[in-house]
CSV table of C-alpha atoms in Angstrom, one decimal:
chain,number,residue,atom,x,y,z
B,1,MET,CA,35.3,13.1,-19.6
B,2,ASP,CA,36.8,9.6,-19.7
B,3,SER,CA,38.0,9.9,-16.1
B,4,LEU,CA,34.3,10.2,-15.1
B,5,ARG,CA,33.5,6.9,-16.7
B,6,PHE,CA,34.7,5.1,-13.7
B,7,CYS,CA,33.4,1.6,-13.9
B,8,ASN,CA,34.9,-0.7,-16.5
B,9,PRO,CA,33.2,-3.9,-17.6
B,10,LYS,CA,35.8,-6.0,-15.8
B,11,THR,CA,34.7,-4.8,-12.4
B,12,ILE,CA,31.1,-5.1,-13.4
B,13,LYS,CA,31.6,-8.8,-14.1
B,14,GLU,CA,33.5,-9.5,-10.9
B,15,ASP,CA,32.0,-7.4,-8.2
B,16,ASN,CA,28.4,-6.5,-8.9
B,17,ALA,CA,27.2,-8.9,-11.6
B,18,ILE,CA,24.2,-10.0,-9.5
B,19,GLU,CA,23.3,-6.4,-8.6
B,20,LEU,CA,23.5,-5.4,-12.2
B,21,LEU,CA,21.4,-8.4,-13.2
B,22,ILE,CA,18.7,-7.5,-10.7
B,23,ASP,CA,18.8,-3.9,-11.9
B,24,ILE,CA,18.4,-4.8,-15.5
B,25,VAL,CA,15.6,-7.4,-14.8
B,26,LEU,CA,13.6,-5.0,-12.6
B,27,LEU,CA,13.9,-2.1,-15.1
B,28,SER,CA,12.9,-4.4,-18.0
B,29,PHE,CA,9.8,-5.5,-16.1
B,30,LEU,CA,8.9,-1.8,-15.5
B,31,VAL,CA,9.1,-1.2,-19.3
B,32,CYS,CA,6.9,-4.3,-20.0
B,33,ILE,CA,4.3,-3.1,-17.5
B,34,ALA,CA,4.3,0.4,-19.0
B,35,PHE,CA,3.7,-1.0,-22.5
B,36,ALA,CA,0.9,-3.2,-21.2
B,37,ILE,CA,-0.7,-0.1,-19.6
B,38,VAL,CA,-0.6,1.6,-22.9
B,39,ARG,CA,-2.3,-1.3,-24.7
B,40,MET,CA,-5.1,-2.2,-22.2
B,41,LYS,CA,-8.6,-0.7,-22.4
B,42,ASP,CA,-9.9,-2.1,-19.1
B,43,LEU,CA,-9.0,0.6,-16.5
B,44,PHE,CA,-9.4,-1.9,-13.7
B,45,ALA,CA,-6.5,-4.0,-15.1
B,46,VAL,CA,-4.5,-0.9,-15.9
B,47,ILE,CA,-4.8,0.2,-12.2
B,48,MET,CA,-3.7,-3.2,-11.0
B,49,LEU,CA,-0.7,-3.0,-13.4
B,50,ALA,CA,0.0,0.5,-12.0
B,51,GLY,CA,0.1,-1.0,-8.5
B,52,MET,CA,2.6,-3.6,-9.6
B,53,TYR,CA,4.6,-0.9,-11.3
B,54,GLY,CA,4.7,0.9,-8.0
B,55,LEU,CA,5.9,-2.1,-6.1
B,56,LEU,CA,8.5,-3.0,-8.7
B,57,SER,CA,9.9,0.5,-8.6
B,58,ALA,CA,10.0,0.3,-4.8
B,59,SER,CA,12.1,-2.9,-5.2
B,60,PHE,CA,14.4,-1.1,-7.6
B,61,PHE,CA,14.9,1.8,-5.1
B,62,VAL,CA,16.0,-0.8,-2.5
B,63,THR,CA,18.7,-2.1,-4.9
B,64,MET,CA,19.8,1.5,-5.5
B,65,ASP,CA,20.4,1.9,-1.7
B,66,ALA,CA,17.5,4.4,-1.4
B,67,VAL,CA,15.7,2.6,1.4
B,68,ASP,CA,13.7,5.7,2.6
B,69,VAL,CA,12.4,6.3,-0.9
B,70,ALA,CA,11.5,2.6,-1.4
B,71,PHE,CA,9.6,2.7,1.8
B,72,THR,CA,7.6,5.7,0.6
B,73,GLU,CA,7.0,4.3,-2.9
B,74,ALA,CA,5.8,1.0,-1.5
B,75,SER,CA,3.2,2.6,0.7
B,76,VAL,CA,2.1,5.3,-1.8
B,77,GLY,CA,2.6,3.7,-5.3
B,78,ALA,CA,1.4,0.2,-4.5
B,79,GLY,CA,-1.1,1.2,-1.7
B,80,ILE,CA,-2.8,4.5,-1.5
B,81,SER,CA,-2.7,5.5,-5.2
B,82,THR,CA,-4.2,2.1,-6.4
B,83,LEU,CA,-7.0,2.5,-3.8
B,84,LEU,CA,-7.8,6.1,-4.9
B,85,MET,CA,-7.8,5.2,-8.5
B,86,LEU,CA,-10.1,2.2,-7.9
B,87,THR,CA,-12.5,4.4,-6.0
B,88,THR,CA,-12.5,6.9,-8.9
B,89,ILE,CA,-13.2,4.3,-11.7
B,90,SER,CA,-16.1,3.0,-9.6
B,91,MET,CA,-17.6,6.4,-10.2
B,92,THR,CA,-16.3,7.3,-13.7
B,93,GLY,CA,-16.6,4.0,-15.5
B,94,ARG,CA,-14.4,1.0,-16.1
B,95,TYR,CA,-13.6,1.1,-19.9
B,96,GLU,CA,-11.8,3.7,-21.9
B,97,ASN,CA,-12.8,4.6,-25.5
B,98,THR,CA,-10.8,3.0,-28.3
B,99,THR,CA,-10.3,6.2,-30.3
B,100,ARG,CA,-6.9,7.8,-30.1
B,101,HIS,CA,-6.1,11.5,-30.5
B,102,ARG,CA,-3.9,11.6,-33.7
B,103,PRO,CA,-1.8,8.5,-32.7
B,104,MET,CA,0.7,8.9,-35.6
B,105,LEU,CA,1.5,12.5,-34.8
B,106,ALA,CA,1.9,11.6,-31.1
B,107,LEU,CA,4.2,8.7,-32.0
B,108,VAL,CA,6.4,11.0,-34.1
B,109,VAL,CA,6.6,13.6,-31.3
B,110,VAL,CA,7.4,10.8,-28.7
B,111,PHE,CA,10.1,9.3,-31.0
B,112,VAL,CA,11.8,12.6,-31.7
B,113,THR,CA,11.8,13.7,-28.1
B,114,GLY,CA,13.0,10.3,-26.9
B,115,SER,CA,15.8,10.2,-29.5
B,116,LEU,CA,17.0,13.6,-28.4
B,117,LEU,CA,16.9,12.6,-24.8
B,118,ILE,CA,18.9,9.4,-25.5
B,119,TYR,CA,21.4,11.4,-27.5
B,120,GLY,CA,21.7,13.7,-24.4
B,121,THR,CA,22.5,10.7,-22.1
B,122,LEU,CA,25.5,9.8,-24.3
B,123,ASP,CA,27.5,12.6,-22.6
B,124,MET,CA,26.5,11.6,-19.0
B,125,PRO,CA,28.8,10.1,-16.5
B,126,TYR,CA,28.3,6.4,-16.2
B,127,PHE,CA,25.9,4.9,-13.7
B,128,GLY,CA,27.5,4.3,-10.3
B,129,SER,CA,30.5,6.5,-11.0
B,130,ALA,CA,31.9,7.9,-7.8
B,131,GLN,CA,33.5,10.8,-9.7
B,132,ALA,CA,30.3,12.1,-11.3
B,133,PRO,CA,29.7,15.8,-10.6
B,134,ILE,CA,26.6,15.0,-8.5
B,135,GLN,CA,28.7,13.1,-6.0
B,136,LEU,CA,31.2,15.9,-5.5
B,137,HIS,CA,29.3,19.0,-4.3
B,138,VAL,CA,26.9,19.0,-1.4
B,139,ALA,CA,26.7,15.3,-0.7
B,140,PRO,CA,30.2,14.9,0.8
B,141,HIS,CA,29.4,17.6,3.3
B,142,TYR,CA,26.2,15.8,4.4
B,143,ILE,CA,28.0,12.5,4.6
B,144,ASN,CA,31.1,13.8,6.5
B,145,ASN,CA,29.6,16.4,8.8
B,146,SER,CA,26.0,15.4,9.5
B,147,MET,CA,27.0,13.3,12.6
B,148,SER,CA,28.9,16.2,14.2
B,149,GLU,CA,26.4,18.9,13.1
B,150,ILE,CA,23.0,17.2,13.5
B,151,GLY,CA,23.9,14.1,15.6
B,152,ILE,CA,21.7,11.5,14.0
B,153,PRO,CA,22.8,8.5,11.9
B,154,ASN,CA,20.2,8.7,9.0
B,155,ILE,CA,21.7,11.2,6.6
B,156,VAL,CA,18.4,11.4,4.7
B,157,THR,CA,16.5,12.5,7.8
B,158,SER,CA,19.3,15.1,8.6
B,159,ALA,CA,19.1,16.6,5.1
B,160,LEU,CA,15.3,16.4,4.9
B,161,ALA,CA,14.5,17.9,8.3
B,162,SER,CA,17.4,20.1,9.0
B,163,TYR,CA,19.7,21.1,6.1
B,164,ARG,CA,16.8,21.4,3.7
B,165,GLY,CA,14.0,22.0,6.2
B,166,PHE,CA,12.8,25.0,4.3
B,167,ASP,CA,12.2,22.8,1.1
B,168,THR,CA,10.4,20.2,3.2
B,169,PHE,CA,8.2,23.0,4.7
B,170,GLY,CA,7.2,23.9,1.1
B,171,GLU,CA,6.4,20.3,0.3
B,172,VAL,CA,4.2,20.0,3.4
B,173,VAL,CA,2.3,23.1,2.4
B,174,VAL,CA,1.7,21.7,-1.1
B,175,ILE,CA,0.3,18.5,0.4
B,176,PHE,CA,-1.9,20.5,2.7
B,177,THR,CA,-3.1,22.6,-0.2
B,178,ALA,CA,-3.9,19.5,-2.3
B,179,GLY,CA,-5.8,18.0,0.6
B,180,VAL,CA,-7.9,21.2,1.0
B,181,ALA,CA,-8.5,21.4,-2.7
B,182,VAL,CA,-9.8,17.7,-2.9
B,183,TRP,CA,-12.0,18.4,0.1
B,184,ALA,CA,-13.4,21.6,-1.6
B,185,LEU,CA,-14.1,19.7,-4.8
B,186,LEU,CA,-15.7,16.5,-3.4
B,187,MET,CA,-17.2,17.8,-0.1
B,188,VAL,CA,-20.6,16.2,0.6
B,189,ASN,CA,-22.8,17.4,3.4
B,190,VAL,CA,-22.4,14.6,5.9
B,191,GLN,CA,-25.4,15.8,8.0
B,192,ARG,CA,-27.7,15.7,5.0
B,193,ARG,CA,-28.4,12.0,5.2
B,194,LYS,CA,-29.7,10.1,8.1
B,195,ASN,CA,-26.9,7.8,9.3
B,196,THR,CA,-29.3,4.8,9.6
B,197,GLU,CA,-30.0,4.9,5.9
B,198,ILE,CA,-26.3,4.5,5.0
B,199,ASP,CA,-25.6,2.1,7.9
B,200,ASP,CA,-28.2,-0.3,6.5
B,201,ALA,CA,-26.5,-0.3,3.1
B,202,ASN,CA,-23.1,-0.8,4.8
B,203,ASN,CA,-24.1,-3.5,7.1
B,204,SER,CA,-25.7,-5.6,4.4
B,205,THR,CA,-22.4,-5.6,2.4
B,206,HIS,CA,-20.0,-5.8,5.2
B,207,GLU,CA,-21.5,-8.6,7.3
B,208,GLN,CA,-20.8,-11.1,4.7
B,209,HIS,CA,-17.1,-10.8,4.9
B,210,PHE,CA,-16.4,-12.3,8.3
B,211,ILE,CA,-12.8,-13.4,7.6
B,212,VAL,CA,-11.9,-10.0,6.1
B,213,ARG,CA,-13.3,-8.2,9.2
B,214,PHE,CA,-11.5,-10.5,11.6
B,215,VAL,CA,-8.1,-10.3,9.8
B,216,ALA,CA,-8.4,-6.5,9.5
B,217,LYS,CA,-9.2,-6.2,13.2
B,218,MET,CA,-6.1,-8.2,14.1
B,219,LEU,CA,-3.9,-6.3,11.7
B,220,ILE,CA,-4.9,-2.7,12.3
B,221,PRO,CA,-3.3,-2.2,15.8
B,222,PHE,CA,0.0,-3.6,14.5
B,223,ILE,CA,-0.1,-1.3,11.4
B,224,LEU,CA,-0.7,1.7,13.7
B,225,LEU,CA,2.1,0.6,16.0
B,226,PHE,CA,4.4,0.2,13.0
B,227,ALA,CA,3.5,3.7,11.8
B,228,LEU,CA,4.5,5.1,15.2
B,229,TYR,CA,7.8,3.1,15.2
B,230,VAL,CA,8.6,4.5,11.7
B,231,GLN,CA,7.7,8.0,12.8
B,232,PHE,CA,10.0,8.0,15.9
B,233,HIS,CA,12.7,5.7,14.7
B,234,GLY,CA,13.3,7.8,11.5
B,235,ASP,CA,16.4,9.4,13.0
B,236,TYR,CA,18.2,6.1,13.3
B,237,GLY,CA,16.8,3.9,10.5
B,238,PRO,CA,14.8,4.3,7.3
B,239,GLY,CA,11.6,6.2,8.0
B,240,GLY,CA,10.2,9.5,9.1
B,241,GLY,CA,7.1,11.6,9.0
B,242,PHE,CA,6.2,11.1,5.3
B,243,GLN,CA,6.3,7.3,5.4
B,244,ALA,CA,4.7,7.1,8.9
B,245,GLY,CA,1.9,9.4,7.8
B,246,VAL,CA,1.1,7.3,4.8
B,247,ILE,CA,1.2,4.0,6.8
B,248,PHE,CA,-0.9,5.4,9.6
B,249,ALA,CA,-3.5,6.6,7.0
B,250,ALA,CA,-3.4,3.2,5.4
B,251,ALA,CA,-4.5,1.6,8.7
B,252,ILE,CA,-7.5,4.0,9.0
B,253,ILE,CA,-8.4,3.5,5.3
B,254,LEU,CA,-8.3,-0.2,5.8
B,255,TYR,CA,-10.7,0.2,8.7
B,256,SER,CA,-13.1,2.3,6.7
B,257,MET,CA,-13.0,-0.1,3.8
B,258,VAL,CA,-13.9,-3.1,5.9
B,259,PHE,CA,-16.3,-1.6,8.4
B,260,GLY,CA,-17.9,1.1,6.2
B,261,LEU,CA,-17.2,4.8,6.0
B,262,ASN,CA,-19.7,5.8,8.6
B,263,THR,CA,-18.3,3.6,11.3
B,264,ALA,CA,-14.9,5.0,10.5
B,265,ARG,CA,-16.3,8.5,10.7
B,266,ARG,CA,-17.7,7.7,14.1
B,267,VAL,CA,-14.2,6.6,15.3
B,268,ILE,CA,-12.2,9.4,13.7
B,269,SER,CA,-14.4,12.4,13.2
B,270,GLN,CA,-13.8,14.3,10.1
B,271,PRO,CA,-13.6,17.8,11.7
B,272,ILE,CA,-10.7,16.5,13.9
B,273,VAL,CA,-8.9,15.2,10.8
B,274,GLN,CA,-9.4,18.6,9.1
B,275,LEU,CA,-8.0,20.3,12.2
B,276,LEU,CA,-5.0,18.0,12.3
B,277,THR,CA,-4.3,18.7,8.6
B,278,ALA,CA,-3.7,22.4,9.5
B,279,ALA,CA,-2.1,21.7,12.9
B,280,GLY,CA,0.8,19.8,11.3
B,281,VAL,CA,1.6,22.7,9.0
B,282,LEU,CA,1.3,25.1,11.9
B,283,LEU,CA,3.5,23.0,14.2
B,284,TYR,CA,6.2,23.0,11.4
B,285,GLY,CA,5.9,26.7,10.9
B,286,SER,CA,5.9,27.5,14.5
B,287,VAL,CA,9.2,25.7,15.1
B,288,GLY,CA,10.6,28.0,12.4
B,289,ILE,CA,9.1,31.1,14.2
B,290,VAL,CA,10.4,30.0,17.6
B,291,SER,CA,13.9,29.6,16.2
B,292,LEU,CA,13.6,33.1,14.6
B,293,LEU,CA,12.5,34.6,18.0
B,294,SER,CA,15.3,32.8,19.8
B,295,GLY,CA,17.8,34.7,17.6
B,296,GLY,CA,18.6,32.1,14.9
B,297,ASN,CA,17.5,31.8,11.3
B,298,PHE,CA,14.2,30.4,10.2
B,299,LEU,CA,14.2,26.6,11.0
B,300,ASP,CA,17.7,26.8,12.6
B,301,TYR,CA,17.3,24.3,15.4
B,302,ASN,CA,20.7,25.0,17.1
B,303,VAL,CA,19.1,27.8,19.1
B,304,LEU,CA,16.2,25.7,20.5
B,305,SER,CA,18.2,24.3,23.3
B,306,ALA,CA,21.4,25.3,25.2
B,307,ASP,CA,23.2,22.3,23.5
B,308,PRO,CA,23.1,22.7,19.6
B,309,ILE,CA,22.8,18.9,19.1
B,310,ALA,CA,20.0,18.6,21.6
B,311,GLY,CA,18.3,21.5,19.8
B,312,GLN,CA,18.6,19.7,16.5
B,313,HIS,CA,17.1,16.6,18.0
B,314,LEU,CA,14.2,18.5,19.4
B,315,GLY,CA,13.6,20.4,16.2
B,316,ILE,CA,13.7,17.3,14.0
B,317,LEU,CA,11.4,15.5,16.4
B,318,LEU,CA,8.8,18.3,16.2
B,319,ILE,CA,8.9,19.0,12.5
B,320,GLU,CA,8.7,15.2,11.7
B,321,LEU,CA,5.7,15.1,14.0
B,322,GLY,CA,4.2,18.0,12.0
B,323,VAL,CA,4.9,16.3,8.7
B,324,GLY,CA,3.5,13.0,10.0
B,325,CYS,CA,0.4,14.7,11.2
B,326,THR,CA,-0.3,16.6,8.0
B,327,VAL,CA,0.4,13.7,5.7
B,328,ALA,CA,-1.7,11.2,7.6
B,329,SER,CA,-4.7,13.5,8.0
B,330,VAL,CA,-4.5,14.7,4.3
B,331,MET,CA,-4.5,11.1,3.1
B,332,ILE,CA,-7.4,10.2,5.4
B,333,LEU,CA,-9.3,13.3,4.4
B,334,ILE,CA,-8.8,12.5,0.7
B,335,TYR,CA,-10.0,9.0,1.1
B,336,PHE,CA,-13.0,10.0,3.2
B,337,ASN,CA,-14.0,12.5,0.6
B,338,PHE,CA,-13.6,10.1,-2.4
B,339,SER,CA,-15.5,7.4,-0.6
B,340,GLY,CA,-18.2,9.8,0.8
B,341,ARG,CA,-18.8,11.0,-2.7
B,342,LYS,CA,-19.3,7.5,-3.9
B,343,ASN,CA,-21.7,6.6,-1.1
B,344,ASP,CA,-23.6,9.7,-1.8
B,345,ARG,CA,-24.0,9.0,-5.5
B,346,GLU,CA,-25.0,5.4,-4.9
B,347,LEU,CA,-27.7,6.5,-2.5
B,348,GLU,CA,-29.0,9.1,-5.0
B,349,GLU,CA,-29.1,6.5,-7.8
B,350,HIS,CA,-30.9,4.1,-5.4
B,351,LYS,CA,-33.5,6.8,-4.6
B,352,GLU,CA,-34.1,7.6,-8.3
B,353,THR,CA,-34.8,3.9,-9.1
B,354,THR,CA,-37.2,3.4,-6.2
P,1,MET,CA,38.9,-6.0,-27.7
P,2,ASP,CA,39.0,-2.5,-26.3
P,3,ALA,CA,36.2,-1.3,-28.5
P,4,GLY,CA,34.0,-4.2,-27.3
P,5,ASN,CA,34.8,-3.3,-23.7
P,6,ASP,CA,33.9,0.4,-24.4
P,7,TRP,CA,30.6,-0.6,-25.9
P,8,ALA,CA,29.8,-2.9,-22.9
P,9,ALA,CA,30.7,-0.1,-20.5
P,10,ALA,CA,28.5,2.4,-22.3
P,11,PHE,CA,25.6,-0.1,-22.3
P,12,PHE,CA,25.8,-1.0,-18.6
P,13,GLY,CA,26.7,2.6,-17.7
P,14,LEU,CA,23.8,4.2,-19.5
P,15,TYR,CA,21.2,1.4,-19.4
P,16,ASN,CA,19.3,3.0,-16.5
P,17,TYR,CA,19.1,6.3,-18.2
P,18,TRP,CA,17.8,4.8,-21.4
P,19,ILE,CA,15.1,2.9,-19.5
P,20,VAL,CA,14.2,6.2,-17.9
P,21,VAL,CA,13.8,7.8,-21.3
P,22,VAL,CA,11.7,4.9,-22.6
P,23,LEU,CA,9.4,5.0,-19.5
P,24,MET,CA,9.1,8.8,-19.8
P,25,MET,CA,8.1,8.6,-23.4
P,26,VAL,CA,5.5,5.9,-22.7
P,27,GLY,CA,4.0,8.2,-20.1
P,28,PHE,CA,4.2,11.1,-22.5
P,29,TYR,CA,2.5,9.1,-25.2
P,30,ILE,CA,-0.4,8.2,-22.9
P,31,VAL,CA,-0.9,11.8,-21.9
P,32,ILE,CA,-1.0,13.1,-25.5
P,33,ALA,CA,-2.7,10.3,-27.4
P,34,HIS,CA,-5.3,8.9,-25.0
P,35,GLY,CA,-8.6,10.7,-24.4
P,36,ASN,CA,-9.6,9.1,-21.1
P,37,LEU,CA,-8.8,11.4,-18.2
P,38,ILE,CA,-8.0,8.5,-15.7
P,39,LYS,CA,-5.6,7.0,-18.3
P,40,LYS,CA,-4.0,10.4,-18.7
P,41,ILE,CA,-3.4,10.6,-14.9
P,42,ILE,CA,-1.9,7.1,-15.0
P,43,GLY,CA,0.3,8.3,-17.8
P,44,LEU,CA,1.4,11.2,-15.7
P,45,THR,CA,2.3,8.8,-12.8
P,46,ILE,CA,4.5,6.7,-15.2
P,47,PHE,CA,6.2,9.9,-16.4
P,48,GLN,CA,6.7,11.0,-12.8
P,49,THR,CA,8.1,7.6,-11.7
P,50,SER,CA,10.6,7.7,-14.5
P,51,VAL,CA,12.0,11.0,-13.1
P,52,PHE,CA,12.2,9.4,-9.7
P,53,ILE,CA,14.2,6.5,-11.2
P,54,TYR,CA,16.5,9.0,-13.0
P,55,TYR,CA,17.3,10.8,-9.8
P,56,ILE,CA,17.8,7.7,-7.7
P,57,SER,CA,20.0,6.1,-10.4
P,58,MET,CA,22.2,9.2,-10.5
P,59,GLY,CA,22.7,9.1,-6.7
P,60,ASN,CA,23.9,5.5,-6.7
P,61,VAL,CA,27.6,4.9,-6.1
P,62,ASP,CA,29.3,1.6,-7.0
P,63,GLY,CA,30.0,-0.3,-3.8
P,64,GLY,CA,28.1,2.3,-1.7
P,65,THR,CA,25.5,1.5,0.8
P,66,ALA,CA,22.3,3.1,2.1
P,67,PRO,CA,23.1,6.6,3.6
P,68,ILE,CA,22.6,5.7,7.2
P,69,LEU,CA,25.9,6.2,9.1
P,70,ALA,CA,27.4,3.1,10.6
P,71,ASP,CA,30.8,1.9,11.7
P,72,ASN,CA,33.2,0.2,9.2
P,73,ILE,CA,31.5,1.7,6.2
P,74,SER,CA,33.2,4.4,4.2
P,75,GLN,CA,31.2,4.6,0.9
P,76,TYR,CA,27.6,5.8,1.0
P,77,SER,CA,25.2,6.6,-1.8
P,78,ASN,CA,24.3,10.2,-2.3
P,79,PRO,CA,21.6,11.1,0.2
P,80,LEU,CA,20.4,14.3,-1.6
P,81,PRO,CA,18.4,12.8,-4.4
P,82,HIS,CA,16.8,10.5,-1.9
P,83,VAL,CA,15.5,13.5,0.1
P,84,LEU,CA,14.2,15.2,-3.0
P,85,ILE,CA,12.4,12.1,-4.3
P,86,LEU,CA,11.0,11.0,-1.0
P,87,THR,CA,9.1,14.3,-0.6
P,88,ALA,CA,8.2,14.3,-4.3
P,89,ILE,CA,6.5,10.9,-4.1
P,90,VAL,CA,4.1,12.1,-1.3
P,91,VAL,CA,3.5,15.4,-3.1
P,92,GLY,CA,2.9,13.3,-6.2
P,93,ILE,CA,0.1,11.3,-4.6
P,94,ALA,CA,-1.5,14.4,-3.2
P,95,THR,CA,-1.6,16.1,-6.6
P,96,THR,CA,-2.7,12.8,-8.3
P,97,ALA,CA,-5.6,12.7,-5.8
P,98,LEU,CA,-6.5,16.3,-6.9
P,99,GLY,CA,-6.5,15.2,-10.5
P,100,LEU,CA,-8.8,12.3,-9.8
P,101,ALA,CA,-11.1,14.5,-7.8
P,102,LEU,CA,-11.3,16.9,-10.8
P,103,ALA,CA,-12.1,13.8,-13.0
P,104,ILE,CA,-14.9,12.8,-10.7
P,105,ARG,CA,-16.4,16.3,-10.9
P,106,ILE,CA,-16.1,16.4,-14.7
P,107,LYS,CA,-17.9,13.0,-14.9
P,108,GLU,CA,-20.7,14.4,-12.8
P,109,SER,CA,-21.1,17.6,-15.0
P,110,TYR,CA,-20.6,16.1,-18.4
P,111,GLY,CA,-21.5,12.4,-17.9
P,112,THR,CA,-18.2,11.3,-19.4
P,113,ILE,CA,-14.4,11.6,-18.9
P,114,GLU,CA,-13.5,11.1,-22.6
P,115,GLU,CA,-11.8,14.3,-23.7
P,116,GLU,CA,-13.1,14.3,-27.3
P,117,ILE,CA,-16.8,14.0,-26.2
P,118,ILE,CA,-16.3,16.7,-23.7
P,119,GLN,CA,-14.8,19.0,-26.3
P,120,GLY,CA,-17.7,18.2,-28.6
P,121,MET,CA,-20.2,19.2,-25.9
P,122,ASP,CA,-18.3,22.5,-25.2
P,123,ASN,CA,-18.0,23.5,-28.9
P,124,PRO,CA,-21.1,22.1,-30.6
P,125,GLY,CA,-21.0,22.3,-34.4
């Protein structure tokens, strides 16, 4: 066991004192924010804190060398999730009740579980140890052989799209299913209302914010371009379909926030977004089927081209495209449905009062 | 002297995992003790993020760098946890959105998202 405990405090002090300090400070901030979230009753403040929590954990992932993960967490945790929660509380109310469900019993359960878990950590190999079991099994194969087997520098992309392509296919299907479920739950009949009625309401609120509209118009092309860069440069640097999809969706969501949902629906029609949601999953699946038909295993890209490395490149490009397509359109679909539901209810309330 | 060093090594070597446990328990407490459904979902996200931090911390190697192959670098952090967590984050937001959508529908049907009031309406008396 002791041989696993690789780092001794001497090396900590000399080599990575700064890294360790940043690590401890970031993690302590996370704990402070988590306790603040427990204490606060105002859900608006809680959601803002949750956004900060997302951004801080993204910074933490950067210090842990997980650049791809940090990228995703920054766009999801600090961006999209904050936005969806804000839209939700605008419909469900801003303050939570002060009553707690058996707080003492909950505290006891939490303390007992927590102590057992901490007791469990005492046997773990120390943080950063190169001899820990996790570092000795599959990872060395990926690190040593991915360049000759897959031929792209970003090992995370090699593992995500090729070695563990089947896993990723499952994840994409889960995202697709969640998107369809949200759509089924919140679907409003878009045709039911005359567009002019909603446009009037939108124009009155959106015309006031000239600076916001101007800045958004300037930024959106660059955000879209950046999303495409992340999509197609994912083989060589941090990035790939998941991050690109979320960033692309963020640009469209920004547009529909600033210019109104109906204007956005005129630019990007919802039926096309729904079609793209399924198209991404189908593209991913068909790459698998094609490799089956060409005599390989499911999602074995070596057979896609005469040269195995070229086949891997082609396969990864296609499935990343499928992932990007599905993720972006599911995020857009989710936002459209949340925001459409909100508009619909506001209109109904407006009608009831007049 | 050696005992002191051992304690320091244990503290710095396990600090990340202890923080993970604390965050996980904070999320767990919110889920079981708070009645507001939105707050519960936020509790679940905290719980979920603590697992992400756990995986990423385990993948870190002293003196390693981001797992993107480059010349003159011999030590990389473990890419496998990164792959698992990267996809988990995006799946997490999709399922969170599903939870929020359910909360909206519950609000529309019951007029509230406080668990105890909803239970009272379901089982009157």
